[in-house]
Amino acid sequence: MSSTPDTPQGGFRLSMLLNDTRYRSYTFQFIALVAIIAAMAFIGGNLVRNLAAAGLNISYDFLGQQSGYDINQRPIEYTSQSTHGRAALVGLLNTLIVAFLACVTATIIGVVAGVLRLSPNWLVRKIMSFYVEIFRNVPVLIWILIIFSILINATPAPRAFKGADPQASMWLWDSVAVTNRGVFMPSPVWNEGSMMVIGVFLASIVGIFMFRRYAKAQLFNHGRLISTFWPSFGLFFVPAILAQIVLGNPIGLEYPELKGFNFKGGFTIRGSLIALWLALAVYTGAFIAENVRAGILAISKGQTEAAAALGLRPKRIMSLVVLPQALRVIIPPLISQYLNITKNSSLAIAVGYMDLTGTLGGITLLQTGRAIEAVLLLMLFYLVISLSISFLMNIYNNSMTLKER
Amino acid sequence: MKKTVFLGALTLSGLAAVAASAGTLDDVKARGILNCGVTTGVPGFAAPNASGEWEGFDVDVCRAVAAGVLGDPTAVEFVPTTGKTRFTALASGEIDMLARNTTWTFSRDVDLKFEFIGVNYYDGQGFMVPKELGVSSALELDGATVCIQTGTTTELNLADYFRSNNISYEPVPIETGAEAVQQYNAGACDVYTTDASALAAQRANFPDPSAHVVLPEIVSKEPLGPLVRHGDNEWGDIVRWTLNALISAEELGVTSVNAAGLAADGSNNPEINRLLGTESNLGEQLGLDADWAKRAIEAVGNYGESFARNIGESTPIGLARGLNASYLDGGLIYSPPFR
C-alpha cells in the first residue's frame, strides 16, 4: 500500500529529515543512538585508560588457575585443587538449585494463599492477608537472617545427639536428624535388581496416564464420570512396593550416623540452603499470592455463577473454570517473580550458602583481585539465567493464551 | 540488551577508577583530613568506643600518620571496610591508607599493586573450640564444621592445612566476624578459625570467655601491616617511617610522656635527636616539618605503649607480646635506623 502517491520520486530534501513525519522519528532515533554510543565509548575508554594508568589489565586467565579454597555443597566433583572456573560452575549450580526449589515452593505457597485470601471464611481470609502483608513488607534479606537464626538457635547441635541420655533424638525411627547444621536423612543405595523396581515404577506412571486418558474418553464419549484419584494413587505406590518386596529389597537405605563431630552418610540438606530456600519461597510466595488473587478477581463473576448454574461444585468451579482463565493473567507477573527469586538468591552469602555470588563474586574475586572481570562474568551469568527463565516461561505463557477459532 | 548491560558495568568501574591520582600527600594536606581504611570492628584493633570514637591498635597507626602530616591526631576520617571492599577502596583512592589487619602476601603486593609499608603485628591463623569438646590439637578436628571469614587468606590456609594432614572438614563461609561468632556460639560450627589475635579479641566479648580454648597450632604466617597504593612512593615513605618512628621510639625509650621533654632539653643520644627533629632534617626530607615524629609519638605513644593500651595483657583482649616484642627483648619488631 503506497500511502503518498503524490510525492514526486527523488524529491527528497534535507529539511524533510526534521519536517516530514516519515523521517523525523528516524532522525531522532539516530541522534539518540549516536549519543549513547559516544557516552559508552567515553566511559569504556576512561576505564581502559585508568586501568592502564594503574598498570592493570583485563584478563580472564584466573579462571584456569587453582582456586585453593573448599566449598561445602558440591553438586559436581570439586576440591581445593580445582580451578576458579570450576568453582564458578559449582556456584552456578548451587544458584540454580536454590532458585529452582524456591520457585516451585513459592508457586505452591502463592497459589494456596492467593486462593484462600478469597475464601468466604473470615478467619482463613484474615490469616492469609496477615501472611501476605507481613512477608511482602519486610526485606527478603531480613527474612533470610531471621529464618537462619531461628534455625541455628532452635534446632539442636549434633553434639546434643551424643551420649547415653542425649538431649535430642532422631525422627522417624531414627532415620532423620534435624540439627542446626542441616537435615540429615537416609539416601537410597542401588543394589542389584533396583533397575527392575525403577522399571516397574516408570511403567506404573505410564499406566496412570493411560488410565486417566481412558477415564477422559469415557467422560467425553459416554458421559460416565470415573473417579481417578484413588486408582492413580494405588497405581503409583502398589506395583513398585510389590516389586521391591518380591525382589528382596534391592533398593536399600543408607542411614545417617553420628560420627565424631557430625552426622555422616545419607543425604544432607544444609541449614544454609534450607534457610535461603524457605526465606525466598515465603517472601516471593506472598507476591505470587497477590498475583493469583488479582488473576482470580479478573475473571468475571458471571463465569462462576454460570458454572454454579450448571451444577458444578465450588472446588470444580475453581479448578475447571476460574483458574484456567486466571492463569492468563497470572503467568506474566509470575515470570518476574521467578526472576526475582533467582536474583535474590545472590543474598546467599548472608547465611554462608556458596552460590555464584559467593564463589565467583566472593572468594574468587577476593583471592585474585580481579574485581571487574569477575563482576562482568557474574552479570553475564545472571543475565543468561534470567533470559532463559523468561524464554521458557514465555513459551508456557503462549501455550496458555486464549486460542481463538 | 546484553551489550548495554555490559557497558553499564564498565561505567561503574570506570567511575571508581577515575579518582586515583598522584600526590597523596598534597591531597591529604589540601583536604585537611586523612581518609584511613579500618575494619568494621575488631575490639582492640579498630572499633568505635562507647562515645563513638575509633580506638585500637590499627587506629593508632592512622592517628600517628594524621598527627605527623596534619598535626592533629583527630583529623582522620575512618572508613570501615570489609574483607571484600578494602582493596577496592584503597585502589580507587577512596582511602589514603589501609590499616586493617591485612596480611602481607606476594600477590597483594605484586599483582594487586599495593605497597605494604611494614608489619605492625606478626600474627598466625589459629583455631578456637569450645572446651567441652575436649579437643587439644587441630589434628583431632577430622570431620568438624569450621566457620571461616571469607575474603581472607584464612580459607586458603585452612584448605592447605587440612589437605596436607589428610583430614576432612566442612567449611562454613561467613561474611563478617560478628556473624561467625553468632554461629559459633549457637553450635552451628565446632571450630572458628581466623587470625589468633582476632580470636583472642572476639573471645573477650563472649559471655564466658574461659569456656573456649585457642588450639596450640598456628597454621600460617600472617604478618599484618598497613598498606598504600603503588606509584606514590613519597606517601609510602611517610606512612612507613611513621610506623618506624613508633617502633624506634620504643627501642630508644621515648614515650608519649617524655617526648616533649626530650625534644626541648635535647638528648645525648643523636638518634633520639634525629627522631624528634632536633638534629638533622629528616622531616624535611619527607616533605613534612621537623616535629612530625614527635607529634606522632605524643599522639599515640610508642609501639609498646599502643600495644599495651589496646591489646596488651592488662586489657580484656589480653595478648602477650610474643613475636611482637621489640628485637631487644627477643621479638621481631625492629625498625631501620633513623639517619
PDB file of C-alpha atoms in Angstrom, chain B residues 204-326:
ATOM      1  CA  ALA B 204      36.993 -11.301  75.078  1.00  0.00           C
ATOM      2  CA  ASN B 205      33.405 -10.329  74.158  1.00  0.00           C
ATOM      3  CA  PHE B 206      31.929 -13.804  74.753  1.00  0.00           C
ATOM      4  CA  PRO B 207      29.560 -14.342  77.688  1.00  0.00           C
ATOM      5  CA  ASP B 208      32.031 -16.856  79.152  1.00  0.00           C
ATOM      6  CA  PRO B 209      35.494 -16.476  77.567  1.00  0.00           C
ATOM      7  CA  SER B 210      37.008 -19.215  79.740  1.00  0.00           C
ATOM      8  CA  ALA B 211      34.780 -21.879  78.136  1.00  0.00           C
ATOM      9  CA  HIS B 212      36.734 -21.640  74.893  1.00  0.00           C
ATOM     10  CA  VAL B 213      40.293 -22.561  74.050  1.00  0.00           C
ATOM     11  CA  VAL B 214      42.579 -21.488  71.240  1.00  0.00           C
ATOM     12  CA  LEU B 215      44.394 -24.583  69.978  1.00  0.00           C
ATOM     13  CA  PRO B 216      48.187 -24.514  70.019  1.00  0.00           C
ATOM     14  CA  GLU B 217      48.567 -24.967  66.240  1.00  0.00           C
ATOM     15  CA  ILE B 218      49.278 -21.786  64.358  1.00  0.00           C
ATOM     16  CA  VAL B 219      48.897 -22.861  60.751  1.00  0.00           C
ATOM     17  CA  SER B 220      50.137 -19.842  58.860  1.00  0.00           C
ATOM     18  CA  LYS B 221      52.287 -16.761  58.850  1.00  0.00           C
ATOM     19  CA  GLU B 222      50.140 -13.653  58.919  1.00  0.00           C
ATOM     20  CA  PRO B 223      52.281 -10.539  59.004  1.00  0.00           C
ATOM     21  CA  LEU B 224      49.692  -7.780  59.351  1.00  0.00           C
ATOM     22  CA  GLY B 225      50.557  -4.301  58.299  1.00  0.00           C
ATOM     23  CA  PRO B 226      49.317  -1.024  56.875  1.00  0.00           C
ATOM     24  CA  LEU B 227      49.419  -0.529  53.114  1.00  0.00           C
ATOM     25  CA  VAL B 228      49.174   2.172  50.481  1.00  0.00           C
ATOM     26  CA  ARG B 229      48.811   2.251  46.698  1.00  0.00           C
ATOM     27  CA  HIS B 230      51.667   1.572  44.322  1.00  0.00           C
ATOM     28  CA  GLY B 231      53.029   4.543  42.489  1.00  0.00           C
ATOM     29  CA  ASP B 232      53.207   7.193  45.189  1.00  0.00           C
ATOM     30  CA  ASN B 233      56.484   6.468  46.916  1.00  0.00           C
ATOM     31  CA  GLU B 234      56.635   9.771  48.810  1.00  0.00           C
ATOM     32  CA  TRP B 235      53.377   8.977  50.559  1.00  0.00           C
ATOM     33  CA  GLY B 236      54.505   5.385  51.143  1.00  0.00           C
ATOM     34  CA  ASP B 237      57.677   6.710  52.785  1.00  0.00           C
ATOM     35  CA  ILE B 238      55.695   8.909  55.144  1.00  0.00           C
ATOM     36  CA  VAL B 239      53.476   6.085  56.341  1.00  0.00           C
ATOM     37  CA  ARG B 240      56.407   3.652  56.545  1.00  0.00           C
ATOM     38  CA  TRP B 241      58.589   5.960  58.622  1.00  0.00           C
ATOM     39  CA  THR B 242      55.715   6.966  60.870  1.00  0.00           C
ATOM     40  CA  LEU B 243      55.338   3.313  61.847  1.00  0.00           C
ATOM     41  CA  ASN B 244      59.132   3.033  62.167  1.00  0.00           C
ATOM     42  CA  ALA B 245      59.158   6.121  64.367  1.00  0.00           C
ATOM     43  CA  LEU B 246      56.750   4.445  66.796  1.00  0.00           C
ATOM     44  CA  ILE B 247      58.900   1.297  66.827  1.00  0.00           C
ATOM     45  CA  SER B 248      62.172   3.232  67.181  1.00  0.00           C
ATOM     46  CA  ALA B 249      60.664   5.266  69.993  1.00  0.00           C
ATOM     47  CA  GLU B 250      60.094   2.082  71.967  1.00  0.00           C
ATOM     48  CA  GLU B 251      63.632   0.885  71.235  1.00  0.00           C
ATOM     49  CA  LEU B 252      65.044   4.234  72.349  1.00  0.00           C
ATOM     50  CA  GLY B 253      62.793   4.615  75.377  1.00  0.00           C
ATOM     51  CA  VAL B 254      60.913   7.629  74.015  1.00  0.00           C
ATOM     52  CA  THR B 255      57.310   7.682  75.249  1.00  0.00           C
ATOM     53  CA  SER B 256      54.300   9.924  74.841  1.00  0.00           C
ATOM     54  CA  VAL B 257      55.138  11.320  78.268  1.00  0.00           C
ATOM     55  CA  ASN B 258      58.810  12.151  77.868  1.00  0.00           C
ATOM     56  CA  ALA B 259      58.930  13.013  74.138  1.00  0.00           C
ATOM     57  CA  ALA B 260      58.276  16.721  74.602  1.00  0.00           C
ATOM     58  CA  GLY B 261      60.858  16.942  77.375  1.00  0.00           C
ATOM     59  CA  LEU B 262      63.493  15.081  75.382  1.00  0.00           C
ATOM     60  CA  ALA B 263      62.890  17.342  72.389  1.00  0.00           C
ATOM     61  CA  ALA B 264      63.092  20.525  74.442  1.00  0.00           C
ATOM     62  CA  ASP B 265      66.160  19.591  76.509  1.00  0.00           C
ATOM     63  CA  GLY B 266      67.974  17.672  73.791  1.00  0.00           C
ATOM     64  CA  SER B 267      69.448  14.294  74.476  1.00  0.00           C
ATOM     65  CA  ASN B 268      72.871  12.716  74.471  1.00  0.00           C
ATOM     66  CA  ASN B 269      71.660  10.127  72.009  1.00  0.00           C
ATOM     67  CA  PRO B 270      71.903  11.531  68.474  1.00  0.00           C
ATOM     68  CA  GLU B 271      69.373   9.009  67.153  1.00  0.00           C
ATOM     69  CA  ILE B 272      66.751  10.289  69.603  1.00  0.00           C
ATOM     70  CA  ASN B 273      67.546  13.822  68.467  1.00  0.00           C
ATOM     71  CA  ARG B 274      67.172  12.866  64.811  1.00  0.00           C
ATOM     72  CA  LEU B 275      63.893  11.077  65.587  1.00  0.00           C
ATOM     73  CA  LEU B 276      62.482  14.054  67.447  1.00  0.00           C
ATOM     74  CA  GLY B 277      63.729  16.509  64.833  1.00  0.00           C
ATOM     75  CA  THR B 278      66.210  18.458  66.935  1.00  0.00           C
ATOM     76  CA  GLU B 279      69.112  17.274  64.765  1.00  0.00           C
ATOM     77  CA  SER B 280      69.391  16.744  61.002  1.00  0.00           C
ATOM     78  CA  ASN B 281      66.436  17.379  58.668  1.00  0.00           C
ATOM     79  CA  LEU B 282      64.690  14.023  58.338  1.00  0.00           C
ATOM     80  CA  GLY B 283      61.213  15.584  58.467  1.00  0.00           C
ATOM     81  CA  GLU B 284      62.057  17.962  55.672  1.00  0.00           C
ATOM     82  CA  GLN B 285      63.266  15.090  53.516  1.00  0.00           C
ATOM     83  CA  LEU B 286      59.818  13.527  53.905  1.00  0.00           C
ATOM     84  CA  GLY B 287      58.131  16.755  52.891  1.00  0.00           C
ATOM     85  CA  LEU B 288      56.994  17.375  56.467  1.00  0.00           C
ATOM     86  CA  ASP B 289      58.233  19.569  59.278  1.00  0.00           C
ATOM     87  CA  ALA B 290      60.850  18.625  61.861  1.00  0.00           C
ATOM     88  CA  ASP B 291      58.394  17.714  64.633  1.00  0.00           C
ATOM     89  CA  TRP B 292      56.363  15.126  62.717  1.00  0.00           C
ATOM     90  CA  ALA B 293      57.637  12.080  64.603  1.00  0.00           C
ATOM     91  CA  LYS B 294      57.379  13.801  67.968  1.00  0.00           C
ATOM     92  CA  ARG B 295      53.734  14.624  67.286  1.00  0.00           C
ATOM     93  CA  ALA B 296      53.024  11.051  66.204  1.00  0.00           C
ATOM     94  CA  ILE B 297      54.610   9.641  69.380  1.00  0.00           C
ATOM     95  CA  GLU B 298      52.829  12.150  71.587  1.00  0.00           C
ATOM     96  CA  ALA B 299      49.512  11.317  69.965  1.00  0.00           C
ATOM     97  CA  VAL B 300      49.500   7.535  70.369  1.00  0.00           C
ATOM     98  CA  GLY B 301      52.597   6.657  72.361  1.00  0.00           C
ATOM     99  CA  ASN B 302      55.388   4.412  71.149  1.00  0.00           C
ATOM    100  CA  TYR B 303      54.731   0.949  69.745  1.00  0.00           C
ATOM    101  CA  GLY B 304      54.852  -0.687  73.177  1.00  0.00           C
ATOM    102  CA  GLU B 305      52.512   1.863  74.727  1.00  0.00           C
ATOM    103  CA  SER B 306      49.998   1.478  71.939  1.00  0.00           C
ATOM    104  CA  PHE B 307      50.180  -2.315  72.221  1.00  0.00           C
ATOM    105  CA  ALA B 308      49.717  -2.280  75.999  1.00  0.00           C
ATOM    106  CA  ARG B 309      46.854   0.205  75.877  1.00  0.00           C
ATOM    107  CA  ASN B 310      44.838  -1.557  73.160  1.00  0.00           C
ATOM    108  CA  ILE B 311      45.563  -5.277  73.142  1.00  0.00           C
ATOM    109  CA  GLY B 312      48.114  -5.944  75.882  1.00  0.00           C
ATOM    110  CA  GLU B 313      47.832  -8.316  78.793  1.00  0.00           C
ATOM    111  CA  SER B 314      46.116  -5.776  81.044  1.00  0.00           C
ATOM    112  CA  THR B 315      43.262  -5.293  78.539  1.00  0.00           C
ATOM    113  CA  PRO B 316      40.314  -7.670  78.043  1.00  0.00           C
ATOM    114  CA  ILE B 317      41.966  -8.841  74.794  1.00  0.00           C
ATOM    115  CA  GLY B 318      44.955  -9.987  76.815  1.00  0.00           C
ATOM    116  CA  LEU B 319      47.550 -10.674  74.102  1.00  0.00           C
ATOM    117  CA  ALA B 320      51.136 -11.326  75.166  1.00  0.00           C
ATOM    118  CA  ARG B 321      53.855  -9.525  73.206  1.00  0.00           C
ATOM    119  CA  GLY B 322      55.338 -12.835  71.987  1.00  0.00           C
ATOM    120  CA  LEU B 323      56.681 -12.393  68.450  1.00  0.00           C
ATOM    121  CA  ASN B 324      55.649  -8.776  68.658  1.00  0.00           C
ATOM    122  CA  ALA B 325      58.176  -7.883  71.333  1.00  0.00           C
ATOM    123  CA  SER B 326      60.908  -5.484  70.352  1.00  0.00           C
TER     124      SER B 326
END
